[in-house]
Structure formats: C-alpha cells, structure tokens
Amino acid sequence: MKRTRQIDLTSAVYEHAAALIGKTPGQVFRDAELLFQAHAEAFRVYGHAPVVVGIDIYNLEAEAYGATIDSPTGNGIPAISTPLCPGIEGLAQLTPFDPQHDGRLPMVIETGRRLAAAFPRADVRIPVSGPFSLAGNLVGLDRLLCDLMDEPERFRETLFHLARGQIAFCKEIIAQGLGIVVFESGATPPLISPAMFAAVELPAPQFIIREISCLAGRPVPCIIGGNTAPILNSILETGTGYVICPCETDQEAFMRQMQARPDVMVRINAATGVFASGEWAAVCRELHRVLTLAGDRDNVCIGTGVLPFETNPDIVLKAKAFLREMTK
C-alpha cells in the first residue's frame, strides 16, 4: 500500500509505563519520581504522541474532590473504593478543587513539566475527565444512570457545574505550558442512548472543549471509547480536532462518516489484545485490517488502544517498523 506519507502507530501508555521500569501501577501512581521515570522510559521506547501523564487517568479529579483511591495489589490499576456523593444533588454542592494544591493534580502537572523539559519534541498532555465520566466516578455509574433517567434537566445542569471546575483545571494546565486531552468514555452507548447523549450529555463537554480550544489556540482531542459510531456526529459537534475510532464500534461505518470531515485527525484503534498476545501473525492481520480502514485518508494514524501492563515492548516496536514499511 503506497501513500504520500507514513501512517504512524501511536500507543496509549498508562499503567504499562510502570512495567517498563520494573514497577507496579500501585508503586508508581503516587510517586512523582517514579511517574516521571515511567513515562520518560515509555517515550524513549515508543516515541509516542501524545504522552499522556498518568497511570489511572480517570481518577485524578475525583480524588481532588475528596474521593478515596485504593492502592491496588499486584498489577492492578488504582480505583475508587466508595463513591463520594450519594447522587447528582451532592455533585452540585461540591466545592471546586484547587489544581495547584489538591490531590495528585500538582504532581501530575509538575511531572508533565519535567517531561516536556526533558523531551522537547514530545507532545506532553495532561488527562482531563469529561463531566459525565467525572460524575460517574463521584457518584457511581448505577446511581448516575438512574439520576439521568429521573431528572435529565437537573442532570444536564449538574454536568455544567462540573464542567466549570474542569475548565479551571485546564487553565492551570495551559498556564504551565502543557497540552490537554479530554477523556469522556463514561458516556458512550449503550450506557446512554444517542438521543440522550445529544440532549443531555453533549452541551457540557462541548462547552469545555470549545473554551479550552480557544485558550490553547488549537482544537483539543476528545477521546471517547466504546460503541461511538452512533454518537459520532455529536462528538464532532464539540469542535474537537482529534477523535478515536474504537475497535469496539462499527469501524467501517465510523470511517464512512468521517469522510465528510477530512480536517479531523482520526486514530483507528487496533484490537488491543493482539499486542498483549505477542502473536506476530495476529498483529500483522490486524494492522492490514486497520490500514484498509484508513484508506487514502491523510489525517489518520493507527492506535494500539490502551496497552495492558504486561505488553511486550518488542511486539509494539516490531509493529511500528512494519507499519512504517507498509506505508512508506
């Protein structure tokens, strides 16, 4: 397959970064020096873009609000032990966190600054939770979905309350010279319907992304995994300049819709399991499949999905070299 430019393989490296320095996620996620070492080593190995600082990227703001994050055992990922709020009525009463002092936010931002200084060519970004995903972490997903069905108007206003706090967080990130990625996979179908996404969920992340894209001077990525083809038009209405085509959705339908938006970068995710399996024949088949989906699109890259902790770096590097050869 001949193209006018190479298609890159980009890896989502979170807990896997800990493995690269011989540590567990539980050892790294609260340790500033180990967090820096882990993501520095990940960039040396993979040269990936963007470099998203963190091990448990959806927990940061919830912890800053006061949620308790359990330290995992073994190779597990940190998780919230008990929801902070009993329902959306509690979310509206939360005092906005201070990104300069609360939770791990100062540590993550400072680690981002260190990485940007150490690797000037790296695209270092801080993960920012979308309002629905943040609400789910603070309330618990089951209760959140019940509140959504019972009080959709109040729910939408509550998301705006959280969104204003997220924008303050983003302003601090930008002030420190770092980039941003918004993650909102908590709102993907089938958890909520496409109609509910457009009517209730969309306005708040749209508000966030438009505000911070203006502040940053460029469109901000909006990362939503899961079955996103049914909500793709709504995702694009946020004004984002970067989306993923998840392996969990109808990727052919997704890419057909994206033909109308050649200006937006699309990362087509391969099935993560093939990289963790270490079976090279399976990796090759998967890369051929996603390259076919990419077609002649210019604004496109191939993603590994979130690399599991135990992924063998050699298989990812071999895949990167294979992709370069296939698209040179």
Coordinates of N, CA and C in Angstrom, one line a residue, residues 25-261:
P25 N 1.7 -0.6 38.9 CA 1.0 0.6 38.9 C 0.8 1.2 40.3
G26 N 0.6 0.4 41.3 CA 0.4 0.8 42.7 C 1.7 1.5 43.2
Q27 N 2.8 1.1 42.8 CA 4.1 1.8 43.2 C 4.3 3.1 42.6
V28 N 3.8 3.3 41.4 CA 4.1 4.5 40.6 C 3.1 5.6 40.7
F29 N 1.8 5.3 40.9 CA 0.8 6.3 40.7 C 0.8 7.5 41.7
R30 N 1.4 7.3 42.8 CA 1.5 8.4 43.8 C 2.9 8.9 44.0
D31 N 3.9 8.4 43.2 CA 5.3 8.7 43.4 C 5.7 9.6 42.3
A32 N 6.0 10.8 42.5 CA 6.4 11.8 41.5 C 7.6 11.3 40.7
E33 N 8.6 10.9 41.4 CA 9.8 10.5 40.7 C 9.6 9.2 39.8
L34 N 8.9 8.2 40.3 CA 8.6 7.0 39.6 C 7.7 7.3 38.4
L35 N 6.8 8.2 38.6 CA 5.9 8.6 37.5 C 6.6 9.2 36.4
F36 N 7.6 10.1 36.7 CA 8.4 10.7 35.7 C 9.3 9.7 35.0
Q37 N 9.9 8.8 35.8 CA 10.8 7.8 35.2 C 10.0 6.9 34.3
A38 N 8.8 6.5 34.7 CA 8.0 5.6 33.9 C 7.6 6.2 32.5
H39 N 7.1 7.4 32.5 CA 6.7 8.0 31.3 C 7.9 8.4 30.4
A40 N 9.0 8.8 31.1 CA 10.2 9.1 30.3 C 10.7 7.8 29.6
E41 N 10.7 6.7 30.3 CA 11.1 5.5 29.6 C 10.2 5.1 28.5
A42 N 8.9 5.3 28.7 CA 7.9 4.9 27.7 C 8.2 5.7 26.4
F43 N 8.5 7.0 26.6 CA 8.7 7.9 25.4 C 10.0 7.4 24.8
R44 N 11.1 7.1 25.6 CA 12.3 6.6 24.9 C 12.1 5.3 24.1
V45 N 11.2 4.5 24.6 CA 11.0 3.2 23.9 C 10.1 3.4 22.7
Y46 N 9.0 4.1 22.9 CA 7.9 4.2 21.8 C 7.9 5.5 21.0
G47 N 8.4 6.6 21.6 CA 8.3 7.8 20.9 C 6.9 8.2 20.5
H48 N 6.0 7.9 21.3 CA 4.6 8.0 21.0 C 4.1 9.5 21.2
A49 N 3.0 9.8 20.6 CA 2.3 11.1 20.7 C 0.8 10.9 20.7
P50 N 0.2 11.5 21.7 CA 0.7 12.3 22.7 C 1.2 11.5 23.9
V51 N 2.1 12.1 24.7 CA 2.5 11.5 26.0 C 1.5 12.0 27.1
V52 N 0.6 11.1 27.5 CA -0.4 11.5 28.5 C 0.0 11.0 29.9
V53 N 0.2 12.0 30.8 CA 0.8 11.8 32.0 C -0.2 11.1 33.0
G54 N 0.1 9.9 33.5 CA -0.8 9.3 34.4 C -0.8 7.8 34.3
I55 N -1.2 7.2 35.4 CA -1.4 5.7 35.4 C -2.9 5.4 35.4
D56 N -3.7 6.1 36.2 CA -5.2 5.9 36.3 C -5.8 7.3 35.9
I57 N -5.9 7.5 34.7 CA -6.2 8.9 34.2 C -7.6 9.4 34.5
Y58 N -8.6 8.5 34.8 CA -9.9 9.0 35.1 C -10.1 9.3 36.6
N59 N -9.1 9.0 37.5 CA -9.3 9.2 38.9 C -8.9 10.5 39.5
L60 N -8.1 11.3 38.7 CA -7.4 12.4 39.2 C -8.3 13.5 39.9
E61 N -9.3 13.9 39.1 CA -10.2 15.0 39.6 C -11.1 14.5 40.7
A62 N -11.6 13.3 40.6 CA -12.4 12.7 41.7 C -11.6 12.7 43.0
E63 N -10.4 12.3 42.9 CA -9.6 12.3 44.1 C -9.4 13.7 44.7
A64 N -9.2 14.7 43.8 CA -9.0 16.1 44.2 C -10.3 16.6 44.9
Y65 N -11.4 16.1 44.5 CA -12.7 16.5 45.2 C -12.8 15.8 46.5
G66 N -12.1 14.7 46.8 CA -12.1 14.1 48.1 C -12.4 12.6 48.0
A67 N -12.6 12.0 46.8 CA -12.8 10.5 46.7 C -11.5 9.8 47.1
T68 N -11.7 8.6 47.7 CA -10.6 7.8 48.2 C -10.2 6.8 47.1
I69 N -9.0 6.8 46.7 CA -8.4 5.9 45.7 C -7.7 4.8 46.4
D70 N -8.1 3.6 46.2 CA -7.4 2.4 46.8 C -6.1 2.1 46.1
S71 N -5.0 1.8 46.8 CA -3.8 1.3 46.2 C -4.0 -0.1 45.8
P72 N -3.7 -0.4 44.5 CA -4.0 -1.8 44.1 C -2.9 -2.8 44.5
T73 N -3.3 -4.0 44.4 CA -2.3 -5.1 44.7 C -1.9 -5.7 43.3
G74 N -0.7 -6.3 43.3 CA -0.2 -6.9 42.1 C -0.1 -5.9 41.0
N75 N -0.6 -6.3 39.8 CA -0.5 -5.4 38.6 C -1.8 -4.6 38.4
G76 N -2.7 -4.6 39.4 CA -4.0 -3.9 39.3 C -3.8 -2.4 39.1
I77 N -4.9 -1.8 38.7 CA -5.0 -0.3 38.4 C -5.7 0.3 39.6
P78 N -5.2 1.5 40.1 CA -5.9 2.2 41.2 C -7.4 2.4 40.8
A79 N -8.2 2.3 41.8 CA -9.7 2.5 41.6 C -10.3 3.2 42.8
I80 N -11.4 3.8 42.6 CA -12.2 4.5 43.7 C -12.9 3.4 44.5
S81 N -12.7 3.5 45.9 CA -13.3 2.4 46.7 C -14.8 2.7 47.0
T82 N -15.1 3.9 47.3 CA -16.5 4.2 47.6 C -16.9 5.5 47.0
P83 N -18.1 5.6 46.3 CA -18.5 6.9 45.7 C -18.5 8.0 46.8
L84 N -18.1 9.2 46.3 CA -18.1 10.4 47.3 C -19.4 10.9 47.5
C85 N -20.3 10.9 46.5 CA -21.6 11.6 46.6 C -22.7 10.5 46.4
P86 N -23.9 10.7 47.1 CA -25.0 9.8 47.0 C -25.8 9.9 45.7
G87 N -25.6 11.0 45.0 CA -26.4 11.3 43.8 C -26.0 12.6 43.2
I88 N -26.7 13.0 42.1 CA -26.3 14.2 41.5 C -26.5 15.5 42.4
E89 N -27.5 15.4 43.3 CA -27.7 16.5 44.2 C -26.4 16.8 45.0
G90 N -25.6 15.8 45.3 CA -24.4 16.0 46.0 C -23.3 16.7 45.1
L91 N -23.3 16.4 43.9 CA -22.4 17.0 42.9 C -22.5 18.5 42.9
A92 N -23.7 19.0 42.9 CA -23.9 20.4 42.8 C -23.4 21.2 44.0
Q93 N -23.2 20.4 45.1 CA -22.7 21.1 46.4 C -21.2 21.0 46.5
L94 N -20.5 20.4 45.6 CA -19.1 20.2 45.7 C -18.4 21.5 45.6
T95 N -17.4 21.8 46.5 CA -16.6 23.0 46.3 C -15.5 22.7 45.3
P96 N -15.3 23.6 44.3 CA -14.3 23.3 43.3 C -12.9 23.0 43.9
F97 N -12.3 22.1 43.3 CA -10.9 21.8 43.7 C -9.9 22.8 43.2
D98 N -8.8 22.8 43.9 CA -7.7 23.7 43.5 C -6.6 22.9 42.8
P99 N -6.4 23.1 41.5 CA -5.4 22.2 40.8 C -4.0 22.5 41.2
Q100 N -3.7 23.6 42.0 CA -2.4 23.8 42.4 C -2.1 23.1 43.8
H101 N -3.1 22.6 44.4 CA -2.9 22.0 45.7 C -3.6 20.7 46.0
D102 N -4.7 20.4 45.3 CA -5.5 19.2 45.7 C -5.1 17.9 45.1
G103 N -5.1 16.9 45.8 CA -4.9 15.5 45.3 C -3.5 15.4 44.6
R104 N -3.5 14.6 43.6 CA -2.3 14.4 42.8 C -2.2 15.4 41.6
L105 N -3.1 16.3 41.5 CA -3.0 17.2 40.3 C -1.7 18.0 40.3
P106 N -1.2 18.6 41.4 CA 0.1 19.3 41.3 C 1.2 18.4 40.8
M107 N 1.2 17.1 41.3 CA 2.3 16.2 41.0 C 2.2 15.8 39.5
V108 N 1.0 15.6 39.0 CA 0.9 15.2 37.6 C 1.3 16.4 36.7
I109 N 0.9 17.6 37.0 CA 1.3 18.8 36.2 C 2.8 19.0 36.3
E110 N 3.4 18.8 37.4 CA 4.8 19.0 37.5 C 5.6 17.9 36.8
T111 N 5.0 16.7 36.8 CA 5.7 15.6 36.0 C 5.6 16.0 34.6
G112 N 4.4 16.5 34.1 CA 4.3 16.9 32.7 C 5.3 18.0 32.4
R113 N 5.6 18.9 33.3 CA 6.6 20.0 33.0 C 8.0 19.4 32.9
R114 N 8.3 18.4 33.8 CA 9.6 17.7 33.7 C 9.8 17.0 32.4
L115 N 8.7 16.3 32.0 CA 8.8 15.5 30.7 C 9.0 16.4 29.5
A116 N 8.2 17.5 29.5 CA 8.3 18.5 28.4 C 9.7 19.1 28.3
A117 N 10.3 19.3 29.5 CA 11.7 19.9 29.5 C 12.7 18.9 29.1
A118 N 12.5 17.6 29.5 CA 13.5 16.6 29.2 C 13.4 16.1 27.7
F119 N 12.2 16.2 27.2 CA 12.0 15.7 25.8 C 11.3 16.8 25.0
P120 N 12.0 17.8 24.5 CA 11.4 19.0 23.8 C 10.5 18.6 22.6
R121 N 10.8 17.5 22.0 CA 9.9 17.1 20.8 C 8.7 16.3 21.2
A122 N 8.5 16.0 22.5 CA 7.4 15.2 22.9 C 6.1 16.1 23.0
D123 N 5.0 15.6 22.7 CA 3.7 16.3 22.8 C 3.1 15.8 24.2
V124 N 3.5 16.6 25.2 CA 3.1 16.2 26.6 C 1.7 16.8 26.9
R125 N 0.8 15.9 27.4 CA -0.5 16.4 27.7 C -1.0 15.8 29.0
I126 N -1.9 16.6 29.7 CA -2.5 16.2 30.9 C -3.9 15.6 30.7
P127 N -4.3 14.5 31.2 CA -5.6 14.0 31.0 C -6.6 14.8 31.8
V128 N -7.7 15.1 31.2 CA -8.8 15.8 31.8 C -10.1 15.0 31.6
S129 N -10.8 14.7 32.7 CA -12.0 13.9 32.6 C -13.1 14.7 32.0
G130 N -13.9 14.1 31.1 CA -15.2 14.8 30.7 C -16.1 14.8 31.9
P131 N -17.1 15.6 31.9 CA -18.0 15.8 33.0 C -18.8 14.6 33.4
F132 N -19.3 13.8 32.4 CA -20.1 12.6 32.6 C -19.2 11.6 33.3
S133 N -18.0 11.4 32.8 CA -17.1 10.4 33.3 C -16.7 10.8 34.8
L134 N -16.5 12.0 35.0 CA -16.2 12.5 36.4 C -17.4 12.3 37.3
A135 N -18.6 12.6 36.8 CA -19.8 12.3 37.7 C -19.9 10.9 38.0
G136 N -19.6 10.0 37.0 CA -19.7 8.6 37.3 C -18.7 8.1 38.3
N137 N -17.6 8.7 38.4 CA -16.6 8.3 39.4 C -17.0 8.9 40.8
L138 N -17.6 10.0 40.8 CA -18.0 10.6 42.1 C -19.3 10.0 42.7
V139 N -20.2 9.5 41.8 CA -21.5 9.0 42.3 C -21.6 7.5 42.2
G140 N -20.9 6.9 41.3 CA -21.1 5.5 40.9 C -22.0 5.4 39.7
L141 N -21.7 4.6 38.8 CA -22.3 4.6 37.5 C -23.8 4.2 37.6
D142 N -24.1 3.2 38.4 CA -25.5 2.8 38.5 C -26.4 3.9 39.0
R143 N -26.0 4.6 40.1 CA -26.9 5.7 40.6 C -26.9 6.8 39.6
L144 N -25.8 7.1 38.9 CA -25.7 8.2 37.9 C -26.7 7.9 36.8
L145 N -26.8 6.7 36.3 CA -27.7 6.4 35.2 C -29.2 6.5 35.7
C146 N -29.4 6.2 36.9 CA -30.8 6.3 37.5 C -31.2 7.8 37.5
D147 N -30.3 8.6 38.0 CA -30.5 10.1 38.1 C -30.7 10.7 36.7
L148 N -29.9 10.2 35.8 CA -30.1 10.7 34.4 C -31.5 10.4 33.9
M149 N -32.0 9.2 34.1 CA -33.4 8.9 33.6 C -34.4 9.7 34.4
D150 N -34.2 9.9 35.7 CA -35.2 10.5 36.6 C -35.3 12.0 36.4
E151 N -34.1 12.6 36.2 CA -34.0 14.1 36.2 C -33.1 14.6 35.1
P152 N -33.4 14.4 33.9 CA -32.4 14.8 32.8 C -32.1 16.3 32.8
E153 N -33.0 17.2 33.1 CA -32.7 18.6 33.1 C -31.7 18.9 34.2
R154 N -32.0 18.4 35.4 CA -31.1 18.7 36.5 C -29.8 18.1 36.3
F155 N -29.8 16.9 35.6 CA -28.5 16.2 35.3 C -27.7 17.1 34.4
R156 N -28.3 17.6 33.4 CA -27.5 18.5 32.5 C -26.9 19.7 33.2
E157 N -27.7 20.3 34.0 CA -27.1 21.5 34.8 C -26.0 21.0 35.7
T158 N -26.1 19.8 36.3 CA -25.0 19.4 37.2 C -23.7 19.1 36.4
L159 N -23.9 18.6 35.2 CA -22.7 18.5 34.3 C -22.0 19.8 34.0
F160 N -22.8 20.8 33.8 CA -22.2 22.2 33.6 C -21.5 22.6 34.9
H161 N -22.0 22.3 36.0 CA -21.3 22.7 37.3 C -20.0 22.0 37.3
L162 N -19.9 20.8 37.0 CA -18.6 20.1 37.0 C -17.7 20.6 35.8
A163 N -18.3 21.0 34.7 CA -17.6 21.5 33.6 C -16.8 22.8 33.9
R164 N -17.4 23.6 34.7 CA -16.8 24.9 35.1 C -15.5 24.6 35.9
G165 N -15.6 23.6 36.8 CA -14.4 23.2 37.5 C -13.3 22.6 36.6
Q166 N -13.7 21.9 35.6 CA -12.7 21.3 34.7 C -12.1 22.4 33.8
I167 N -12.8 23.4 33.5 CA -12.2 24.5 32.7 C -11.1 25.2 33.6
A168 N -11.4 25.4 34.9 CA -10.4 26.0 35.8 C -9.1 25.1 35.8
F169 N -9.3 23.8 35.9 CA -8.2 22.9 35.8 C -7.4 23.0 34.5
C170 N -8.1 23.1 33.4 CA -7.5 23.3 32.1 C -6.7 24.6 32.0
K171 N -7.2 25.6 32.6 CA -6.5 26.9 32.5 C -5.1 26.8 33.2
E172 N -5.1 26.0 34.3 CA -3.8 25.8 35.0 C -2.9 25.0 34.2
I173 N -3.4 24.0 33.5 CA -2.5 23.2 32.6 C -1.9 24.0 31.5
I174 N -2.8 24.8 30.9 CA -2.3 25.7 29.8 C -1.3 26.7 30.3
A175 N -1.5 27.3 31.5 CA -0.6 28.2 32.1 C 0.8 27.6 32.3
Q176 N 0.8 26.3 32.5 CA 2.1 25.6 32.8 C 2.7 25.1 31.5
G177 N 2.1 25.5 30.3 CA 2.7 25.2 29.0 C 2.5 23.8 28.5
L178 N 1.5 23.2 29.0 CA 1.2 21.8 28.7 C -0.1 21.6 27.8
G179 N -0.2 20.5 27.2 CA -1.4 20.2 26.4 C -2.4 19.5 27.2
I180 N -3.6 19.3 26.6 CA -4.7 18.7 27.2 C -5.3 17.6 26.3
V181 N -5.8 16.5 26.9 CA -6.7 15.6 26.2 C -7.9 15.4 27.1
V182 N -9.1 15.5 26.5 CA -10.3 15.3 27.3 C -10.8 13.8 27.1
F183 N -11.0 13.1 28.2 CA -11.4 11.7 28.1 C -12.9 11.6 28.6
E184 N -13.8 11.1 27.8 CA -15.2 11.0 28.2 C -15.8 9.7 27.8
S185 N -15.1 8.6 28.0 CA -15.6 7.3 27.7 C -16.8 6.8 28.5
G186 N -17.0 7.4 29.7 CA -18.1 7.0 30.5 C -19.4 7.3 29.9
A187 N -19.5 8.1 28.9 CA -20.8 8.5 28.3 C -21.1 7.7 27.0
T188 N -20.4 6.7 26.7 CA -20.6 6.0 25.5 C -21.8 5.1 25.5
P189 N -22.5 4.9 24.3 CA -23.5 3.9 24.2 C -22.9 2.5 24.5
P190 N -23.6 1.5 25.0 CA -25.1 1.6 25.3 C -25.4 2.1 26.6
L191 N -24.5 2.7 27.4 CA -24.8 3.2 28.7 C -25.9 4.3 28.6
I192 N -25.7 5.1 27.6 CA -26.8 6.1 27.3 C -27.1 6.1 25.8
S193 N -28.3 6.4 25.5 CA -28.7 6.4 24.1 C -28.1 7.5 23.3
P194 N -28.0 7.4 22.0 CA -27.5 8.6 21.2 C -28.3 9.8 21.4
A195 N -29.7 9.6 21.5 CA -30.5 10.8 21.7 C -30.3 11.5 23.1
M196 N -30.1 10.7 24.1 CA -29.8 11.2 25.4 C -28.4 11.8 25.4
F197 N -27.4 11.3 24.7 CA -26.1 11.9 24.6 C -26.2 13.3 24.0
A198 N -27.0 13.4 22.9 CA -27.1 14.7 22.3 C -27.8 15.7 23.1
A199 N -28.9 15.3 23.8 CA -29.7 16.2 24.5 C -29.2 16.6 25.9
V200 N -28.6 15.7 26.6 CA -28.2 15.9 28.0 C -26.7 15.9 28.2
E201 N -25.9 15.0 27.6 CA -24.5 15.0 27.8 C -23.7 16.0 27.0
L202 N -24.0 16.1 25.7 CA -23.2 16.9 24.8 C -22.9 18.3 25.2
P203 N -23.9 19.1 25.7 CA -23.7 20.5 25.9 C -22.5 20.8 26.8
A204 N -22.3 20.0 27.9 CA -21.2 20.3 28.8 C -19.8 20.0 28.2
P205 N -19.5 18.8 27.7 CA -18.2 18.7 27.1 C -18.0 19.6 25.9
Q206 N -19.1 20.0 25.2 CA -19.0 20.9 24.1 C -18.5 22.3 24.7
F207 N -19.0 22.7 25.8 CA -18.6 23.9 26.5 C -17.2 23.8 26.9
I208 N -16.7 22.7 27.4 CA -15.3 22.6 27.9 C -14.4 22.6 26.7
I209 N -14.7 21.9 25.7 CA -13.7 21.7 24.5 C -13.6 23.0 23.8
R210 N -14.7 23.7 23.6 CA -14.7 25.0 22.9 C -13.9 26.1 23.7
E211 N -14.2 26.1 25.0 CA -13.5 27.1 25.8 C -12.0 26.8 25.8
I212 N -11.6 25.6 26.1 CA -10.1 25.3 26.2 C -9.4 25.3 24.9
S213 N -10.1 24.9 23.8 CA -9.5 25.0 22.5 C -9.2 26.5 22.1
C214 N -10.1 27.4 22.5 CA -9.8 28.8 22.3 C -8.6 29.3 23.1
L215 N -8.5 28.8 24.4 CA -7.4 29.2 25.3 C -6.1 28.6 24.8
A216 N -6.2 27.3 24.3 CA -5.0 26.7 23.9 C -4.5 27.1 22.5
G217 N -5.4 27.7 21.7 CA -5.1 28.1 20.4 C -5.1 27.0 19.3
R218 N -5.7 25.8 19.7 CA -5.8 24.7 18.8 C -6.9 23.8 19.3
P219 N -7.6 23.0 18.4 CA -8.6 22.1 18.8 C -8.1 21.0 19.8
V220 N -8.8 20.7 20.8 CA -8.4 19.8 21.8 C -9.0 18.4 21.5
P221 N -8.2 17.3 21.7 CA -8.7 16.0 21.4 C -9.8 15.6 22.4
C222 N -10.8 14.9 21.9 CA -11.9 14.4 22.7 C -11.9 12.9 22.5
I223 N -11.5 12.1 23.5 CA -11.3 10.7 23.4 C -12.5 10.0 24.1
I224 N -13.3 9.3 23.3 CA -14.4 8.5 23.8 C -14.3 7.1 23.2
G225 N -14.1 6.1 24.0 CA -14.1 4.8 23.5 C -15.4 4.1 23.5
G226 N -15.5 2.8 23.1 CA -16.7 2.1 23.1 C -17.4 2.2 21.8
N227 N -18.7 2.0 21.8 CA -19.5 2.0 20.6 C -19.9 3.4 20.2
T228 N -19.0 4.1 19.6 CA -19.2 5.6 19.3 C -19.7 5.9 17.9
A229 N -19.8 5.0 17.0 CA -20.3 5.3 15.7 C -21.7 6.0 15.8
P230 N -22.6 5.5 16.7 CA -24.0 6.1 16.7 C -23.9 7.6 17.3
I231 N -22.9 8.0 18.0 CA -22.8 9.3 18.5 C -21.7 10.2 17.9
L232 N -21.2 9.7 16.8 CA -20.0 10.4 16.1 C -20.4 11.8 15.8
N233 N -21.5 12.1 15.2 CA -21.9 13.4 14.8 C -21.9 14.4 16.0
S234 N -22.4 13.8 17.2 CA -22.4 14.6 18.4 C -21.0 14.9 18.9
I235 N -20.1 13.9 18.8 CA -18.7 14.1 19.2 C -18.1 15.2 18.4
L236 N -18.3 15.2 17.1 CA -17.8 16.2 16.2 C -18.3 17.6 16.5
E237 N -19.5 17.7 17.0 CA -20.1 18.9 17.4 C -19.4 19.6 18.5
T238 N -18.6 18.9 19.3 CA -17.9 19.5 20.4 C -16.8 20.5 19.8
G239 N -16.4 20.3 18.5 CA -15.4 21.1 18.0 C -14.0 20.5 18.1
T240 N -13.9 19.3 18.5 CA -12.7 18.6 18.7 C -12.0 18.4 17.3
G241 N -10.6 18.4 17.3 CA -9.9 18.2 16.1 C -9.2 16.8 16.1
Y242 N -9.6 15.9 17.0 CA -9.0 14.6 17.2 C -9.9 13.6 17.8
V243 N -10.3 12.5 17.1 CA -11.1 11.5 17.7 C -10.5 10.2 17.5
I244 N -11.0 9.2 18.2 CA -10.6 7.8 18.0 C -11.7 7.0 17.4
C245 N -11.3 6.1 16.6 CA -12.3 5.1 16.0 C -12.0 3.8 16.8
P246 N -12.8 3.6 17.8 CA -12.6 2.5 18.7 C -12.8 1.1 18.1
C247 N -12.0 0.1 18.5 CA -12.2 -1.2 18.0 C -13.6 -1.8 18.4
E248 N -14.2 -1.2 19.4 CA -15.5 -1.8 20.0 C -16.7 -1.3 19.1
T249 N -16.5 -0.4 18.2 CA -17.6 0.1 17.4 C -17.6 -0.5 16.0
D250 N -18.6 -0.1 15.2 CA -18.6 -0.4 13.7 C -17.6 0.5 13.1
Q251 N -16.4 0.1 12.9 CA -15.3 0.9 12.4 C -15.5 1.3 11.0
E252 N -16.1 0.5 10.2 CA -16.3 0.8 8.8 C -17.4 1.9 8.7
A253 N -18.4 1.9 9.5 CA -19.4 2.9 9.5 C -18.8 4.2 10.0
F254 N -18.0 4.1 11.0 CA -17.4 5.3 11.6 C -16.5 6.0 10.6
M255 N -15.7 5.3 9.9 CA -14.8 5.9 8.9 C -15.6 6.4 7.7
R256 N -16.7 5.8 7.3 CA -17.5 6.4 6.3 C -18.0 7.7 6.7
Q257 N -18.5 7.9 7.9 CA -19.0 9.2 8.4 C -17.8 10.2 8.4
M258 N -16.6 9.8 8.7 CA -15.5 10.7 8.8 C -15.0 11.2 7.4
Q259 N -15.5 10.6 6.3 CA -15.2 11.1 5.0 C -15.6 12.6 4.8
A260 N -16.6 13.0 5.5 CA -17.1 14.4 5.4 C -16.3 15.3 6.3
R261 N -15.4 14.8 7.1 CA -14.5 15.6 8.0 C -13.1 15.3 7.8

